[in-house]
Tab-separated table of C-alpha atoms and ligand atoms in Angstrom:
chain	number	residue	atom	x	y	z
V	287	UNK	CA	37.339	-1.877	-3.404
V	288	UNK	CA	34.095	-1.561	-1.484
V	289	UNK	CA	33.470	1.950	-0.139
V	290	UNK	CA	33.296	2.083	3.643
V	291	UNK	CA	29.582	1.976	4.454
V	292	UNK	CA	29.565	4.436	7.340
V	293	UNK	CA	31.631	6.911	5.288
V	294	UNK	CA	29.623	6.545	2.066
V	295	UNK	CA	26.338	6.843	3.957
V	296	UNK	CA	27.264	10.360	5.111
V	297	UNK	CA	26.607	11.438	1.515
V	298	UNK	CA	22.941	10.507	1.958
V	299	UNK	CA	20.360	12.708	3.669
V	300	UNK	CA	19.510	10.855	6.879
V	301	UNK	CA	15.765	10.439	6.289
V	302	UNK	CA	15.572	7.121	8.134
V	303	UNK	CA	17.695	4.892	10.389
V	304	UNK	CA	19.055	2.035	8.333
V	305	UNK	CA	20.801	-1.107	9.610
V	306	UNK	CA	24.380	-1.666	8.393
V	307	UNK	CA	23.383	-3.986	5.569
V	308	UNK	CA	23.801	-3.561	1.815
V	309	UNK	CA	21.483	-5.756	-0.222
V	310	UNK	CA	22.865	-6.922	-3.528
V	311	UNK	CA	20.357	-9.489	-4.820
V	312	UNK	CA	16.746	-10.559	-4.422
V	313	UNK	CA	14.982	-13.686	-5.620
V	314	UNK	CA	11.374	-14.514	-4.786
V	315	UNK	CA	10.888	-14.394	-1.020
V	316	UNK	CA	14.603	-13.916	-0.300
V	317	UNK	CA	17.110	-11.066	-0.171
V	318	UNK	CA	20.903	-11.484	-0.077
V	319	UNK	CA	23.390	-9.000	1.382
V	320	UNK	CA	26.962	-8.333	0.250
V	321	UNK	CA	28.348	-10.926	2.665
V	322	UNK	CA	26.146	-13.606	1.080
V	323	UNK	CA	23.762	-13.782	4.051
V	324	UNK	CA	20.199	-14.748	3.109
V	325	UNK	CA	17.063	-13.134	4.550
V	326	UNK	CA	13.452	-14.265	4.262
V	327	UNK	CA	11.686	-11.033	3.334
V	328	UNK	CA	8.268	-10.323	4.864
V	329	UNK	CA	8.558	-6.605	4.138
V	330	UNK	CA	8.944	-6.930	0.354
V	331	UNK	CA	9.624	-3.242	-0.150
V	332	UNK	CA	6.549	-2.405	1.956
V	333	UNK	CA	4.116	-4.693	0.136
V	334	UNK	CA	5.524	-3.524	-3.182
V	335	UNK	CA	6.967	-6.770	-4.553
V	336	UNK	CA	3.688	-8.655	-4.715
V	337	UNK	CA	5.331	-11.362	-6.867
V	338	UNK	CA	8.523	-11.404	-4.780
V	339	UNK	CA	11.950	-10.106	-5.782
V	340	UNK	CA	12.849	-9.987	-9.487
V	341	UNK	CA	9.953	-12.170	-10.703
V	342	UNK	CA	10.629	-13.605	-14.157
V	343	UNK	CA	7.510	-12.078	-15.751
V	344	UNK	CA	8.460	-8.565	-14.620
V	345	UNK	CA	12.142	-8.971	-15.564
V	346	UNK	CA	11.133	-10.176	-19.037
V	347	UNK	CA	8.564	-7.398	-19.501
V	348	UNK	CA	11.065	-4.738	-18.430
V	349	UNK	CA	13.872	-6.153	-20.575
V	350	UNK	CA	11.710	-6.418	-23.676
V	351	UNK	CA	10.206	-2.961	-23.166
V	352	UNK	CA	13.585	-1.355	-22.421
V	353	UNK	CA	14.907	-2.710	-25.712
V	354	UNK	CA	11.834	-1.443	-27.579
V	355	UNK	CA	10.650	1.900	-26.199
V	356	UNK	CA	11.360	3.524	-22.822
V	357	UNK	CA	9.621	6.889	-23.036
V	358	UNK	CA	8.027	8.623	-26.008
V	359	UNK	CA	6.673	11.365	-23.623
V	360	UNK	CA	3.302	11.449	-21.880
V	361	UNK	CA	1.949	13.619	-24.702
V	362	UNK	CA	1.759	10.545	-26.979
V	363	UNK	CA	0.022	7.183	-26.691
V	364	UNK	CA	2.018	4.016	-26.117
V	365	UNK	CA	0.855	0.383	-26.138
V	366	UNK	CA	1.557	-0.734	-22.531
V	367	UNK	CA	-0.263	2.200	-20.992
V	368	UNK	CA	-3.312	1.743	-23.227
V	369	UNK	CA	-3.415	-1.966	-22.445
V	370	UNK	CA	-2.924	-1.514	-18.691
V	371	UNK	CA	-5.657	1.138	-18.484
V	372	UNK	CA	-8.044	-1.141	-20.357
V	373	UNK	CA	-7.217	-4.152	-18.149
V	374	UNK	CA	-7.672	-2.122	-14.941
V	375	UNK	CA	-11.055	-0.697	-15.953
V	376	UNK	CA	-12.247	-4.114	-17.180
V	377	UNK	CA	-11.426	-5.670	-13.801
V	378	UNK	CA	-12.745	-2.928	-11.499
V	379	UNK	CA	-15.832	-0.729	-11.165
V	380	UNK	CA	-13.943	2.262	-12.618
V	381	UNK	CA	-14.043	3.768	-16.110
V	382	UNK	CA	-10.906	5.880	-16.516
V	383	UNK	CA	-7.295	5.813	-15.313
V	384	UNK	CA	-4.474	8.317	-14.824
V	385	UNK	CA	-1.032	6.780	-14.280
V	386	UNK	CA	1.633	8.282	-11.997
V	387	UNK	CA	4.786	7.153	-10.197
V	388	UNK	CA	4.049	6.875	-6.482
V	389	UNK	CA	1.182	6.450	-4.069
V	390	UNK	CA	1.456	10.027	-2.868
V	391	UNK	CA	1.275	11.294	-6.441
V	392	UNK	CA	-1.828	9.205	-7.208
V	393	UNK	CA	-3.458	10.505	-4.007
V	394	UNK	CA	-2.575	14.100	-4.949
V	395	UNK	CA	-4.395	13.382	-8.197
V	396	UNK	CA	-7.429	12.063	-6.304
V	397	UNK	CA	-7.501	15.202	-4.133
V	398	UNK	CA	-7.247	17.444	-7.195
V	399	UNK	CA	-9.976	15.466	-8.988
V	400	UNK	CA	-12.322	15.812	-5.985
V	401	UNK	CA	-11.640	19.566	-5.720
V	402	UNK	CA	-12.263	20.039	-9.452
V	403	UNK	CA	-15.498	18.054	-9.164
V	404	UNK	CA	-16.478	20.256	-6.213
V	405	UNK	CA	-15.906	23.364	-8.298
V	406	UNK	CA	-18.006	21.994	-11.139
V	407	UNK	CA	-20.852	20.428	-9.163
V	408	UNK	CA	-20.832	21.561	-5.521
V	409	UNK	CA	-20.303	25.353	-5.507
V	410	UNK	CA	-16.586	25.079	-4.807
V	411	UNK	CA	-16.821	22.593	-1.936
V	412	UNK	CA	-13.274	21.325	-1.264
V	413	UNK	CA	-13.072	19.642	2.132
V	414	UNK	CA	-12.184	15.966	2.149
V	415	UNK	CA	-12.928	14.089	5.364
V	416	UNK	CA	-9.971	11.819	6.205
V	417	UNK	CA	-9.137	9.779	9.311
V	418	UNK	CA	-7.018	9.730	12.439
V	419	UNK	CA	-3.955	7.504	11.920
V	420	UNK	CA	-4.480	7.484	8.144
V	421	UNK	CA	-1.457	7.424	5.842
V	422	UNK	CA	-1.737	8.870	2.336
V	423	UNK	CA	1.845	9.854	1.508
V	424	UNK	CA	4.557	12.455	2.040
V	425	UNK	CA	3.766	15.340	-0.280
V	426	UNK	CA	2.382	18.419	1.496
V	427	UNK	CA	-1.258	17.720	0.586
V	428	UNK	CA	-1.071	13.984	1.311
V	429	UNK	CA	0.691	14.653	4.640
V	430	UNK	CA	-2.143	17.052	5.434
V	431	UNK	CA	-4.664	14.343	4.538
V	432	UNK	CA	-2.816	11.850	6.762
V	433	UNK	CA	-3.544	11.460	10.458
V	434	UNK	CA	-0.150	10.136	11.469
V	435	UNK	CA	0.932	10.837	15.031
V	436	UNK	CA	3.693	13.447	15.204
V	437	UNK	CA	3.004	14.925	11.771
V	438	UNK	CA	0.737	17.789	12.948
V	439	UNK	CA	3.631	20.139	13.646
V	440	UNK	CA	5.791	19.261	10.626
V	441	UNK	CA	6.245	21.563	7.616
V	442	UNK	CA	3.605	24.078	8.670
V	443	UNK	CA	1.424	25.498	7.316
V	444	UNK	CA	-0.361	22.420	6.051
V	445	UNK	CA	-2.735	22.294	3.106
V	446	UNK	CA	-6.178	23.139	4.538
V	447	UNK	CA	-9.361	21.125	3.995
V	448	UNK	CA	-8.769	17.736	5.599
V	449	UNK	CA	-10.890	17.412	8.767
V	450	UNK	CA	-10.215	14.133	10.586
V	451	UNK	CA	-12.835	11.575	11.623
V	452	UNK	CA	-12.459	8.323	13.558
V	453	UNK	CA	-12.268	5.085	11.579
V	454	UNK	CA	-15.315	2.820	12.021
V	455	UNK	CA	-17.294	5.642	13.681
V	456	UNK	CA	-19.897	6.832	11.182
V	457	UNK	CA	-21.180	9.575	13.504
V	458	UNK	CA	-17.709	11.121	13.628
V	459	UNK	CA	-17.841	11.434	9.825
V	460	UNK	CA	-21.433	12.717	9.819
V	461	UNK	CA	-20.467	15.492	12.265
V	462	UNK	CA	-17.794	16.785	9.850
V	463	UNK	CA	-19.989	16.851	6.739
V	464	UNK	CA	-21.124	20.355	5.786
V	465	UNK	CA	-21.631	22.592	2.755
V	466	UNK	CA	-17.862	22.683	2.069
V	467	UNK	CA	-17.469	18.881	2.085
V	468	UNK	CA	-16.768	17.264	-1.262
V	469	UNK	CA	-15.466	13.772	-0.420
V	470	UNK	CA	-14.527	11.150	2.139
V	471	UNK	CA	-11.167	9.428	1.658
V	472	UNK	CA	-9.898	6.348	3.472
V	473	UNK	CA	-7.726	3.258	3.348
V	474	UNK	CA	-9.959	0.133	3.433
V	475	UNK	CA	-7.288	-1.204	5.802
V	476	UNK	CA	-5.103	1.373	7.567
V	477	UNK	CA	-1.674	-0.106	6.909
V	478	UNK	CA	0.839	2.230	8.539
V	479	UNK	CA	-1.473	2.538	11.564
V	480	UNK	CA	-0.865	-1.173	12.234
V	481	UNK	CA	-3.316	-2.960	9.901
V	482	UNK	CA	-6.659	-1.634	11.153
V	483	UNK	CA	-9.476	-2.721	8.803
V	484	UNK	CA	-12.526	-0.551	8.137
V	485	UNK	CA	-15.518	-2.787	8.897
V	486	UNK	CA	-17.930	-3.873	6.147
V	487	UNK	CA	-20.727	-2.024	7.994
V	488	UNK	CA	-18.606	1.152	8.091
V	489	UNK	CA	-17.771	0.973	4.361
V	490	UNK	CA	-21.467	0.490	3.544
V	491	UNK	CA	-22.427	3.288	5.902
V	492	UNK	CA	-19.916	5.616	4.231
V	493	UNK	CA	-21.298	4.743	0.798
V	494	UNK	CA	-24.824	5.631	1.971
V	495	UNK	CA	-23.660	8.812	3.686
V	496	UNK	CA	-21.807	9.892	0.528
V	497	UNK	CA	-24.820	9.115	-1.676
V	498	UNK	CA	-27.184	11.031	0.583
V	499	UNK	CA	-24.925	14.103	0.696
V	500	UNK	CA	-23.624	14.017	-2.867
V	501	UNK	CA	-20.017	13.284	-1.807
V	502	UNK	CA	-17.316	11.276	-3.535
V	503	UNK	CA	-16.039	8.162	-1.785
V	504	UNK	CA	-12.299	7.804	-2.395
V	505	UNK	CA	-10.434	4.632	-1.427
V	506	UNK	CA	-6.663	4.719	-1.081
V	507	UNK	CA	-5.761	1.165	-2.102
V	508	UNK	CA	-2.071	1.942	-2.503
V	509	UNK	CA	-1.290	-0.819	0.009
V	510	UNK	CA	-4.442	-2.989	-0.134
V	511	UNK	CA	-4.857	-3.245	-3.935
V	512	UNK	CA	-3.673	-6.025	-6.257
V	513	UNK	CA	-4.768	-8.931	-4.058
V	514	UNK	CA	-2.946	-7.889	-0.881
V	515	UNK	CA	-5.995	-8.391	1.378
V	516	UNK	CA	-7.527	-11.309	-0.572
V	517	UNK	CA	-9.681	-10.073	-3.472
V	518	UNK	CA	-8.147	-8.037	-6.318
V	519	UNK	CA	-9.217	-4.826	-4.538
V	520	UNK	CA	-10.115	-4.477	-0.854
V	521	UNK	CA	-13.276	-2.456	-1.597
V	522	UNK	CA	-14.723	-5.645	-3.104
V	523	UNK	CA	-14.763	-7.186	0.391
V	524	UNK	CA	-17.531	-4.808	1.460
V	525	UNK	CA	-19.682	-5.111	-1.674
V	526	UNK	CA	-19.741	-1.356	-2.324
V	527	UNK	CA	-18.408	0.645	-5.256
V	528	UNK	CA	-16.261	3.711	-4.492
V	529	UNK	CA	-16.156	6.668	-6.907
V	530	UNK	CA	-12.383	7.005	-6.963
V	531	UNK	CA	-9.504	4.633	-6.130
V	532	UNK	CA	-5.743	4.962	-6.012
V	533	UNK	CA	-3.237	2.142	-6.525
V	534	UNK	CA	0.549	2.003	-6.207
V	535	UNK	CA	2.905	-0.387	-4.388
V	536	UNK	CA	1.808	-3.845	-5.671
V	537	UNK	CA	0.805	-2.700	-9.142
V	538	UNK	CA	4.395	-2.072	-10.202
V	539	UNK	CA	5.784	-5.279	-8.718
V	540	UNK	CA	8.782	-3.250	-7.500
V	541	UNK	CA	9.048	-0.436	-10.053
V	542	UNK	CA	7.573	3.054	-9.504
V	543	UNK	CA	4.032	2.949	-10.884
V	544	UNK	CA	0.742	4.216	-9.494
V	545	UNK	CA	-2.751	4.803	-10.792
V	546	UNK	CA	-5.742	7.016	-10.104
V	547	UNK	CA	-9.015	5.417	-11.175
V	548	UNK	CA	-12.378	7.128	-11.412
V	549	UNK	CA	-15.970	6.405	-12.315
V	550	UNK	CA	-17.068	8.194	-15.492
V	551	UNK	CA	-19.458	10.472	-13.546
V	552	UNK	CA	-16.620	12.157	-11.640
V	553	UNK	CA	-13.747	11.757	-14.103
V	554	UNK	CA	-13.607	15.509	-14.711
V	555	UNK	CA	-9.979	16.305	-15.561
V	556	UNK	CA	-9.679	18.324	-18.778
V	557	UNK	CA	-6.467	18.775	-20.799
V	558	UNK	CA	-3.998	20.773	-18.705
V	559	UNK	CA	-5.383	19.788	-15.278
V	560	UNK	CA	-3.057	16.900	-14.523
V	561	UNK	CA	0.102	15.322	-15.861
V	562	UNK	CA	3.749	14.507	-15.219
V	563	UNK	CA	6.882	13.794	-17.223
V	564	UNK	CA	6.928	10.066	-16.447
V	565	UNK	CA	3.183	9.474	-16.201
V	566	UNK	CA	2.123	6.435	-18.222
V	567	UNK	CA	5.621	5.650	-19.491
V	568	UNK	CA	5.761	2.308	-21.325
V	569	UNK	CA	8.591	0.886	-19.188
V	570	UNK	CA	6.776	0.887	-15.843
V	571	UNK	CA	3.379	0.215	-17.457
V	572	UNK	CA	4.847	-2.909	-19.093
V	573	UNK	CA	5.853	-4.083	-15.603
V	574	UNK	CA	2.348	-3.253	-14.345
V	575	UNK	CA	0.778	-5.267	-17.158
V	576	UNK	CA	2.955	-8.279	-16.334
V	577	UNK	CA	2.007	-7.994	-12.647
V	578	UNK	CA	-1.726	-7.542	-13.236
V	579	UNK	CA	-1.918	-10.392	-15.778
V	580	UNK	CA	-0.167	-12.686	-13.292
V	581	UNK	CA	-2.408	-11.681	-10.385
V	582	UNK	CA	-5.487	-12.211	-12.604
V	583	UNK	CA	-4.286	-15.595	-13.858
V	584	UNK	CA	-6.242	-18.707	-12.932
V	585	UNK	CA	-5.883	-19.685	-9.286
V	586	UNK	CA	-3.321	-17.009	-8.330
V	587	UNK	CA	-5.503	-15.070	-5.887
V	588	UNK	CA	-7.032	-18.262	-4.459
V	589	UNK	CA	-3.539	-19.575	-3.692
V	590	UNK	CA	-2.490	-16.270	-2.099
V	591	UNK	CA	-5.656	-16.336	0.029
V	592	UNK	CA	-4.838	-19.893	1.189
V	593	UNK	CA	-1.287	-18.916	2.150
V	594	UNK	CA	-2.647	-15.844	3.934
V	595	UNK	CA	-5.042	-17.994	5.985
V	596	UNK	CA	-2.170	-20.372	6.771
V	597	UNK	CA	0.040	-17.497	7.996
V	598	UNK	CA	-2.865	-16.019	9.987
V	599	UNK	CA	-3.482	-19.362	11.708
V	600	UNK	CA	0.229	-19.708	12.527
V	601	UNK	CA	0.278	-16.198	14.011
V	602	UNK	CA	-2.799	-17.008	16.060
V	603	UNK	CA	-1.201	-20.244	17.317
V	604	UNK	CA	1.943	-18.317	18.287
V	605	UNK	CA	-0.084	-15.628	20.029
V	606	UNK	CA	-1.874	-18.317	22.064
V	607	UNK	CA	1.345	-20.149	22.880
V	608	UNK	CA	3.286	-17.059	24.022
V	609	UNK	CA	0.349	-15.108	25.453
V	610	UNK	CA	0.538	-12.268	22.915
V	611	UNK	CA	-2.301	-10.102	21.580
V	612	UNK	CA	-4.656	-9.835	18.646
V	613	UNK	CA	-3.951	-10.939	15.073
V	614	UNK	CA	-5.481	-8.491	12.579
V	615	UNK	CA	-5.990	-8.235	8.846
V	616	UNK	CA	-6.717	-10.558	5.965
V	617	UNK	CA	-4.955	-12.034	2.985
V	618	UNK	CA	-1.251	-11.222	3.051
V	619	UNK	CA	-1.592	-8.010	5.069
V	620	UNK	CA	-1.542	-9.106	8.700
V	621	UNK	CA	-0.474	-7.717	12.054
V	622	UNK	CA	0.352	-9.262	15.419
V	623	UNK	CA	-0.065	-7.344	18.673
V	624	UNK	CA	2.808	-8.167	21.040
V	625	UNK	CA	1.321	-6.807	24.261
V	626	UNK	CA	4.421	-4.699	25.010
V	627	UNK	CA	6.593	-2.156	23.211
V	628	UNK	CA	9.053	-4.733	21.904
V	629	UNK	CA	8.264	-4.714	18.165
V	630	UNK	CA	11.448	-2.859	17.204
V	631	UNK	CA	13.629	-5.160	19.301
V	632	UNK	CA	11.897	-8.250	17.904
V	633	UNK	CA	12.346	-6.988	14.326
V	634	UNK	CA	16.080	-6.385	15.051
V	635	UNK	CA	16.523	-9.898	16.447
V	636	UNK	CA	14.584	-11.474	13.594
V	637	UNK	CA	16.743	-9.610	11.071
V	638	UNK	CA	19.930	-10.896	12.701
V	639	UNK	CA	18.435	-14.396	12.447
V	640	UNK	CA	17.538	-13.893	8.767
V	641	UNK	CA	13.922	-12.663	8.725
V	642	UNK	CA	12.905	-9.146	7.660
V	643	UNK	CA	9.893	-7.782	9.555
V	644	UNK	CA	8.250	-4.380	9.808
V	645	UNK	CA	7.179	-2.790	13.101
V	646	UNK	CA	4.658	-0.051	12.170
V	647	UNK	CA	3.927	0.625	15.859
V	648	UNK	CA	6.086	-0.026	18.959
V	649	UNK	CA	3.758	-2.850	20.066
V	650	UNK	CA	2.858	-4.464	16.760
V	651	UNK	CA	4.434	-6.260	13.809
V	652	UNK	CA	3.160	-6.170	10.236
V	653	UNK	CA	3.474	-9.050	7.765
V	654	UNK	CA	3.576	-8.428	4.005
V	655	UNK	CA	5.075	-11.500	2.319
V	656	UNK	CA	5.053	-11.886	-1.459
V	657	UNK	CA	1.594	-13.034	-2.585
V	658	UNK	CA	3.185	-16.140	-4.128
V	659	UNK	CA	5.058	-17.122	-0.939
V	660	UNK	CA	4.873	-20.810	0.009
V	661	UNK	CA	3.708	-22.545	3.200
V	662	UNK	CA	7.267	-23.842	3.705
V	663	UNK	CA	8.481	-20.242	3.738
V	664	UNK	CA	5.761	-19.377	6.259
V	665	UNK	CA	6.967	-22.224	8.502
V	666	UNK	CA	10.570	-21.024	8.159
V	667	UNK	CA	9.640	-17.448	9.046
V	668	UNK	CA	7.416	-18.460	11.950
V	669	UNK	CA	10.250	-20.471	13.532
V	670	UNK	CA	12.528	-17.401	13.450
V	671	UNK	CA	9.740	-15.122	14.691
V	672	UNK	CA	8.904	-17.472	17.557
V	673	UNK	CA	12.505	-17.452	18.761
V	674	UNK	CA	12.862	-13.688	18.342
V	675	UNK	CA	9.790	-13.060	20.509
V	676	UNK	CA	10.439	-15.814	23.070
V	677	UNK	CA	14.008	-14.594	23.634
V	678	UNK	CA	13.050	-10.925	23.814
V	679	UNK	CA	14.453	-9.738	27.171
V	680	UNK	CA	11.867	-7.058	27.866
V	681	UNK	CA	8.851	-9.303	27.349
V	682	UNK	CA	6.287	-8.897	30.052
X	883	PLP	C1	2.656	3.671	0.964
X	883	PLP	C2	1.341	4.350	0.971
X	883	PLP	C3	1.164	5.613	0.380
X	883	PLP	C4	2.316	6.397	-0.208
X	883	PLP	O1	2.850	5.761	-1.332
X	883	PLP	P1	4.276	6.261	-1.882
X	883	PLP	O2	4.482	5.427	-3.115
X	883	PLP	O3	5.277	5.996	-0.813
X	883	PLP	O4	4.146	7.700	-2.179
X	883	PLP	C5	-0.097	6.145	0.363
X	883	PLP	N1	-1.145	5.489	0.896
X	883	PLP	C6	-1.019	4.287	1.471
X	883	PLP	C7	-2.218	3.603	2.027
X	883	PLP	C8	0.240	3.671	1.542
X	883	PLP	O5	0.375	2.493	2.145
């Protein structure tokens, strides 16, 4: 017998409002609930399933690794974590990697690394300039680094040392830099804020500002990494090299895996500074290897970029047709401004019609399909989206 959903759900802490759906299966771009209803999924676990649901390469890697070795402890080497670290450094501007289990945990590591570097090289400087509307995670330090509306008053007192600047306003950063500043940390595209890209000029300006003041530039690519915005990493779009980067979401293809990457010059953790029971375990690193090898395979990113441009064009056409607002973002991380606070209602309607959408702000929708989604799937989703918006009763 199936447990009654509303009764069973009372055993869960109510940390979010969930619709009355229980998903039982996922395949590629689609999810299926326990009544057999099919949904086209443009949330994909919040840009986590970059290869879609249960991709064969990840299933095979997990199965093989689970049968072989799940966890020898982080105090010993294992093959998948050595190979994944090597592949990541070979395909980025970074020299060393620390693996963790979530984006917040990787960002905590980045904050600790910057503070350690400040102790060693900048007389104990510890402040990290972050940005209004930024999202870096839900641990105490990463909440403190975030600039999410409504978070100021939560779980006080916060971790000190995260003054907030305004994205794409170099002067606002310059004003906050002082003797206690050790780093600047940002998302190349603010995802939770509604897909707000840092401009190329701003990224270059930050690099110069950091060089001139001896600061570390940290990019949080938890959402943008692994081809989500077009290139393998979003920092590559601005032609600069950061000192530190964090990855999560896409790198695990659905399983909990994150990474902190650093240039050799600031990779200053010594034994005892950082760790974690599950950090670098072969099971999730084997999944990460399968994901990264697929994303790096011939033509994969080019195809994802083409599909992203196709979706962007379709969103722009729809915006023109229905008199909506701006389309933002690149690759497969896009947002559509609706011109009114109807995003939640549109997402509800779309879900009923079989399309899963995310509304990061009341007036905007975010699109995060699998990177290997097809143009036919885009057409299918756009038809549902068009109806959901056109039929929205509170449209202006
Ligand atoms: C999702 C996200 C995080 C937090 O990652 P978790 O795995 O949920 O801890 C941090 N930074 C950015 C940019 C994110 O999108």
